[in-house]
Tab-separated table of C-alpha atoms in Angstrom:
chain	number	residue	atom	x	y	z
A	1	UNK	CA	52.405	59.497	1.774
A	2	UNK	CA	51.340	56.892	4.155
A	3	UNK	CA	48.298	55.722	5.279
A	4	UNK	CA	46.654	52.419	6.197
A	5	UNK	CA	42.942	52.113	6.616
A	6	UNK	CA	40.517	49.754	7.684
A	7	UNK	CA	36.984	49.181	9.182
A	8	UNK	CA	36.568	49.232	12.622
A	9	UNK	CA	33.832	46.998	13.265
A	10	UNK	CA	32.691	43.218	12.376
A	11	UNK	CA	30.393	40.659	13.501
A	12	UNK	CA	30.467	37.540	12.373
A	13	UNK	CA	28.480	33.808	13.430
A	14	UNK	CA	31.387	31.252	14.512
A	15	UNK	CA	31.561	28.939	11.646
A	16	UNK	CA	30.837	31.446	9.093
A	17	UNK	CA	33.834	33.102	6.800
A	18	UNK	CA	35.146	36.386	8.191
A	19	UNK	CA	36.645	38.508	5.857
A	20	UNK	CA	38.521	42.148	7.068
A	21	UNK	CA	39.881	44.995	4.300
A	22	UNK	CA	41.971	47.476	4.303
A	23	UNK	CA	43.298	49.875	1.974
A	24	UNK	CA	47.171	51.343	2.126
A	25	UNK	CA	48.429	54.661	-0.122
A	26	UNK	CA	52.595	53.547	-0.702
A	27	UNK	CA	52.714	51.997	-3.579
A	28	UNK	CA	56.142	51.238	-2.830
A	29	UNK	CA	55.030	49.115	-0.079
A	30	UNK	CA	57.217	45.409	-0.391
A	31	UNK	CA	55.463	43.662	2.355
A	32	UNK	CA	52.045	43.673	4.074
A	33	UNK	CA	51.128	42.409	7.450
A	34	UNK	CA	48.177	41.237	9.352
A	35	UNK	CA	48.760	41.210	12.850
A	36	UNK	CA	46.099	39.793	16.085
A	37	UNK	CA	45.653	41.520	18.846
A	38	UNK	CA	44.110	39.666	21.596
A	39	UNK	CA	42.104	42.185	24.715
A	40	UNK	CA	45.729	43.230	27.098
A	41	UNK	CA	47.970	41.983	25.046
A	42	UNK	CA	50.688	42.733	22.312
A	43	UNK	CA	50.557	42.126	18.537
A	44	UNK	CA	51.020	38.689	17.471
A	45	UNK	CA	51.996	38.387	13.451
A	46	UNK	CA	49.540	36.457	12.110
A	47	UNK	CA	50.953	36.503	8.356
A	48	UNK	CA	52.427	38.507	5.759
A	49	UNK	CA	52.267	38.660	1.712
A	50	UNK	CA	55.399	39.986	-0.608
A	51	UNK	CA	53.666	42.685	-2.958
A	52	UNK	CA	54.293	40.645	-6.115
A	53	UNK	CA	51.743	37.885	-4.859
A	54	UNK	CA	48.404	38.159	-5.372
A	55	UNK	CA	47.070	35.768	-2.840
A	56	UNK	CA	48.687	33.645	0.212
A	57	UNK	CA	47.186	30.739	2.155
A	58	UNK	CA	47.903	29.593	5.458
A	59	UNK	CA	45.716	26.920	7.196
A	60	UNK	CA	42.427	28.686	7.877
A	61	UNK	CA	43.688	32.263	6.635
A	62	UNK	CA	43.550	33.550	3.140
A	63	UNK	CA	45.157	36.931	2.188
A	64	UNK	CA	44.320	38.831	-1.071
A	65	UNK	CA	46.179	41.709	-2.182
A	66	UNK	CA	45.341	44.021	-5.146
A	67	UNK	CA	48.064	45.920	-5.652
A	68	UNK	CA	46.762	48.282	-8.459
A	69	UNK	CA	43.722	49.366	-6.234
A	70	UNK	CA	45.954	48.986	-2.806
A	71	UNK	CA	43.350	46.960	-0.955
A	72	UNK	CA	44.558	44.099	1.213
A	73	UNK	CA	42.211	41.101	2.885
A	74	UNK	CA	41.981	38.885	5.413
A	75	UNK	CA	40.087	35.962	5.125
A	76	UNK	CA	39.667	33.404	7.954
A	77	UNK	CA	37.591	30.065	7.418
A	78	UNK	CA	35.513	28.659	9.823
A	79	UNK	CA	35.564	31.645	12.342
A	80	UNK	CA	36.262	30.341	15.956
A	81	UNK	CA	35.001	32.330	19.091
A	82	UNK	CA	39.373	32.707	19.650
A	83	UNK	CA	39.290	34.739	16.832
A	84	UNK	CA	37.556	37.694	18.324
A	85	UNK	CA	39.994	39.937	18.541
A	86	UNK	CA	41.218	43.372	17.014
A	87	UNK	CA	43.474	42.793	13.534
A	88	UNK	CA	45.679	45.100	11.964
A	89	UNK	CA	47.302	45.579	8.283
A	90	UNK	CA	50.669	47.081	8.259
A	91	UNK	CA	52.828	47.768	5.486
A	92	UNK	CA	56.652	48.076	5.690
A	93	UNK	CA	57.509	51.001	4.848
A	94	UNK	CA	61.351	52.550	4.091
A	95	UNK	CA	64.239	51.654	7.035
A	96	UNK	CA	61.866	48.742	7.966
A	97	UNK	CA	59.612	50.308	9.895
A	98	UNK	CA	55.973	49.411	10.364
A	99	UNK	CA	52.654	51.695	9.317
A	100	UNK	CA	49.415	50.328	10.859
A	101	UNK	CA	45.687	50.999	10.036
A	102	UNK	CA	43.468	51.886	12.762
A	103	UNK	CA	42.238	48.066	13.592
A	104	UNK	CA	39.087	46.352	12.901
A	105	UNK	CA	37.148	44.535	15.934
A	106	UNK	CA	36.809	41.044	15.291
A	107	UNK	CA	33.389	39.930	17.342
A	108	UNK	CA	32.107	35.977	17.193
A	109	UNK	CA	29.189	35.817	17.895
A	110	UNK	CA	27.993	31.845	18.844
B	1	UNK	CA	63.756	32.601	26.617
B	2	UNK	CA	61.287	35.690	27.745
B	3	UNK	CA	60.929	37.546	24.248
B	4	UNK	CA	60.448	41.383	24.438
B	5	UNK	CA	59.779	42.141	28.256
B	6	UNK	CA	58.555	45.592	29.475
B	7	UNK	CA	58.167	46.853	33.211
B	8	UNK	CA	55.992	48.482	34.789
B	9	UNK	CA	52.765	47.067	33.209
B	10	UNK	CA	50.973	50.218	34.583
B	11	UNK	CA	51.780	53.511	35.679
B	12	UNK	CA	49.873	56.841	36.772
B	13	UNK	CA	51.907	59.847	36.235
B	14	UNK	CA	51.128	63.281	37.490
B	15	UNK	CA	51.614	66.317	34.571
B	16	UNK	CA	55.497	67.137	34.514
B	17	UNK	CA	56.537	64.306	36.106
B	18	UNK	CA	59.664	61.496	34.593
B	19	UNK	CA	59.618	58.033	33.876
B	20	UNK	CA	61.463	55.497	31.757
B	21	UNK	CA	59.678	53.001	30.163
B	22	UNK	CA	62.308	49.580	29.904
B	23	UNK	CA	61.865	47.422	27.267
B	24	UNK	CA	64.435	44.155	27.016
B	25	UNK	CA	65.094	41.121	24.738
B	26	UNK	CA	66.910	38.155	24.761
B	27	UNK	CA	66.869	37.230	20.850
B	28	UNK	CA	69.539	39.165	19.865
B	29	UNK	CA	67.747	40.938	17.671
B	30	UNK	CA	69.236	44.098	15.945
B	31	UNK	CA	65.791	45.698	15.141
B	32	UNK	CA	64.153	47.489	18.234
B	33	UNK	CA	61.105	49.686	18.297
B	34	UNK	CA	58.965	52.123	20.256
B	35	UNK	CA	54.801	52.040	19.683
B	36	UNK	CA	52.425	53.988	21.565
B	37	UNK	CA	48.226	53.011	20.953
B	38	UNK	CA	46.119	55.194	21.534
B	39	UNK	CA	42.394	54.203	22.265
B	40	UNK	CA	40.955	53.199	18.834
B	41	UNK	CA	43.717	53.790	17.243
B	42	UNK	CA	46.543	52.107	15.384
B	43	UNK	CA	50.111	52.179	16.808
B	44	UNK	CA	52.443	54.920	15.728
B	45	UNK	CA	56.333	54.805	15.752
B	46	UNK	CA	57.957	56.727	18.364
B	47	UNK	CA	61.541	55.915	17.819
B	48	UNK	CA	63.201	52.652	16.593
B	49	UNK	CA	66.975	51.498	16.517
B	50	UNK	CA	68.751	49.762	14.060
B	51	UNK	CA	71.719	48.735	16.477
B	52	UNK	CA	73.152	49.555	19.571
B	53	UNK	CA	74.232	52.882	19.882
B	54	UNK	CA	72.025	53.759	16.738
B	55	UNK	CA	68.384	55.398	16.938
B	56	UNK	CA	66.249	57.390	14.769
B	57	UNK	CA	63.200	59.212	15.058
B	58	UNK	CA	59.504	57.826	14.314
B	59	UNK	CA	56.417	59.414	13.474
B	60	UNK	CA	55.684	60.912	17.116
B	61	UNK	CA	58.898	61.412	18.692
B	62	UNK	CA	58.208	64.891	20.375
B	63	UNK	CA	58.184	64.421	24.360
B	64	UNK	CA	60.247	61.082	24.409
B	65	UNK	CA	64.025	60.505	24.201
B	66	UNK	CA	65.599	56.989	23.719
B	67	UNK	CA	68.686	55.296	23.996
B	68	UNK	CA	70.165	51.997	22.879
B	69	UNK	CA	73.677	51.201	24.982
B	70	UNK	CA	73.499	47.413	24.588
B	71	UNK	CA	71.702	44.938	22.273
B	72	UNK	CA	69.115	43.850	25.047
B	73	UNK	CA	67.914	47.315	26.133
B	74	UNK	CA	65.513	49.972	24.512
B	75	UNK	CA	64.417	52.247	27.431
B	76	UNK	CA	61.909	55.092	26.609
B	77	UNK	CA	62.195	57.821	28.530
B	78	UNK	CA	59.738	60.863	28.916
B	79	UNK	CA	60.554	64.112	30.174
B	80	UNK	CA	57.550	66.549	31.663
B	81	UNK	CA	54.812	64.008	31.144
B	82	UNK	CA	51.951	65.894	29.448
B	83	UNK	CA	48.167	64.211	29.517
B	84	UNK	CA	48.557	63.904	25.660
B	85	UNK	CA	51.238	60.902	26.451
B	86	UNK	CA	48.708	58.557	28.150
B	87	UNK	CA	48.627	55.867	26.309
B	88	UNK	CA	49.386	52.325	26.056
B	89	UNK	CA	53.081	51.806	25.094
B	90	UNK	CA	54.458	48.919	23.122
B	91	UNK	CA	58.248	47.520	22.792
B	92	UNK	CA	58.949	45.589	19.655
B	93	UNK	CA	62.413	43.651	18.372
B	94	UNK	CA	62.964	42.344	15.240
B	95	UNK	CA	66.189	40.401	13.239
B	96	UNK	CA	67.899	41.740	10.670
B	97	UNK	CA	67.947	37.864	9.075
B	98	UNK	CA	63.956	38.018	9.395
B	99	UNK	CA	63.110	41.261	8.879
B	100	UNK	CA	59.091	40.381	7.947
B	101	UNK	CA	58.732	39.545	11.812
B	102	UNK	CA	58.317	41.740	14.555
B	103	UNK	CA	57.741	40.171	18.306
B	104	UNK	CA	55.659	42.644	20.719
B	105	UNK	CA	56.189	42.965	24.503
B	106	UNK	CA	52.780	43.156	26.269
B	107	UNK	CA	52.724	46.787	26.578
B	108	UNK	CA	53.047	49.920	29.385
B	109	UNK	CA	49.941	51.115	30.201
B	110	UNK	CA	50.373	54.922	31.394
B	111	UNK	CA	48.213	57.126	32.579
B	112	UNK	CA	49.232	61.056	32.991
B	113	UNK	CA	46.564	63.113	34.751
């Protein structure tokens, strides 16, 4: 089956490392997402890893996948105040289509 | 160009009333898809096209009908709105050539009371 889940809630202090999990059930999952999505607006793709990776970098975002214990993360370095937002994992699932977790809240605090 | 567009931004319905939902694009993408969000919640598939004059049902289809006559064009349309449907809706297109990206519109926000 399919199912994406992930916490709903964290704080963080701007500069500090953020890091958001989230744990998916299709192990025939090829690619996993992590999309932004900013207070009354649409998704915005922030990256994506192919499942044979183990870990993808881009600029101030890390992603880790662990594909025998189906956990996906998001880190992001030096946590701005712009990055308080909601995030969502997504995996693609068969005829290309999209399965989202629930969100987590992104909060910066100053 | 204007991505994924949707109109209206906001709606109130009253229970059993119609409305379509338009969603456009001008990227001449192949891919287009239907999301609602609920409050809290992740976004579920509603219905999703591979072309024009092809659709297929999504995870929550009941209540909505689609149709896909051109490339540009994804209208949603629901029949005998129900307060279960409010909602916030999102549009979505994606290529064929780049299938790992999909570009939201900035949603429908509907209300059915």
């Amino acid at each position: 089956g399919e199912d994406v889940e992930q916490s709903l809630f964290l704080s963080v202090r701007e500069g500090d490392s953020s890091v958001i999990n989230c744990t998916y059930t299709d192990s025939s999952s090829t690619y996993l997402y992590w999309y932004k999505q900013e207070p009354g607006a649409g998704l915005q793709l922030l990256t994506y890893i192919f499942s044979n990776m183990d870990m993808k970098q881009d600029q101030r975002l890390t992603v880790l996948l662990n594909k025998k214990d189906k956990h996906l993360s998001l880190r992001i370095a030096d946590t701005q105040t712009g990055d308080s937002a909601i995030y969502f994992c997504a995996e693609r699932t068969a005829g290309n289509k999209l399965t989202f977790g629930g969100g987590t809240r992104v909060l910066v605090k100053p | 160009n204007a991505g994924v567009t949707q109109t209206p931004k906001f709606r109130i319905l009253k229970i059993g009333q119609s409305m379509t939902l338009q969603c456009t694009q001008d990227m001449n993408h192949n891919y287009m898809y239907w999301y609602r969000q609920d409050p809290g919640m992740g976004l579920k598939l509603i219905y999703y096209s591979v072309g024009a004059g092809i659709t297929d049902k999504g995870e929550v289809p009941n209540g909505y009908n689609v149709s896909r006559s051109t490339t540009e064009d994804f209208p949603l349309r629901l029949e005998l709105a129900a307060p279960s449907q409010t909602s916030v809706y999102f549009c979505a297109s994606g290529s064929r050539d780049r299938v790992n990206e999909q570009y939201f519109g900035p949603g429908t926000r509907l209300t059915v009371t």
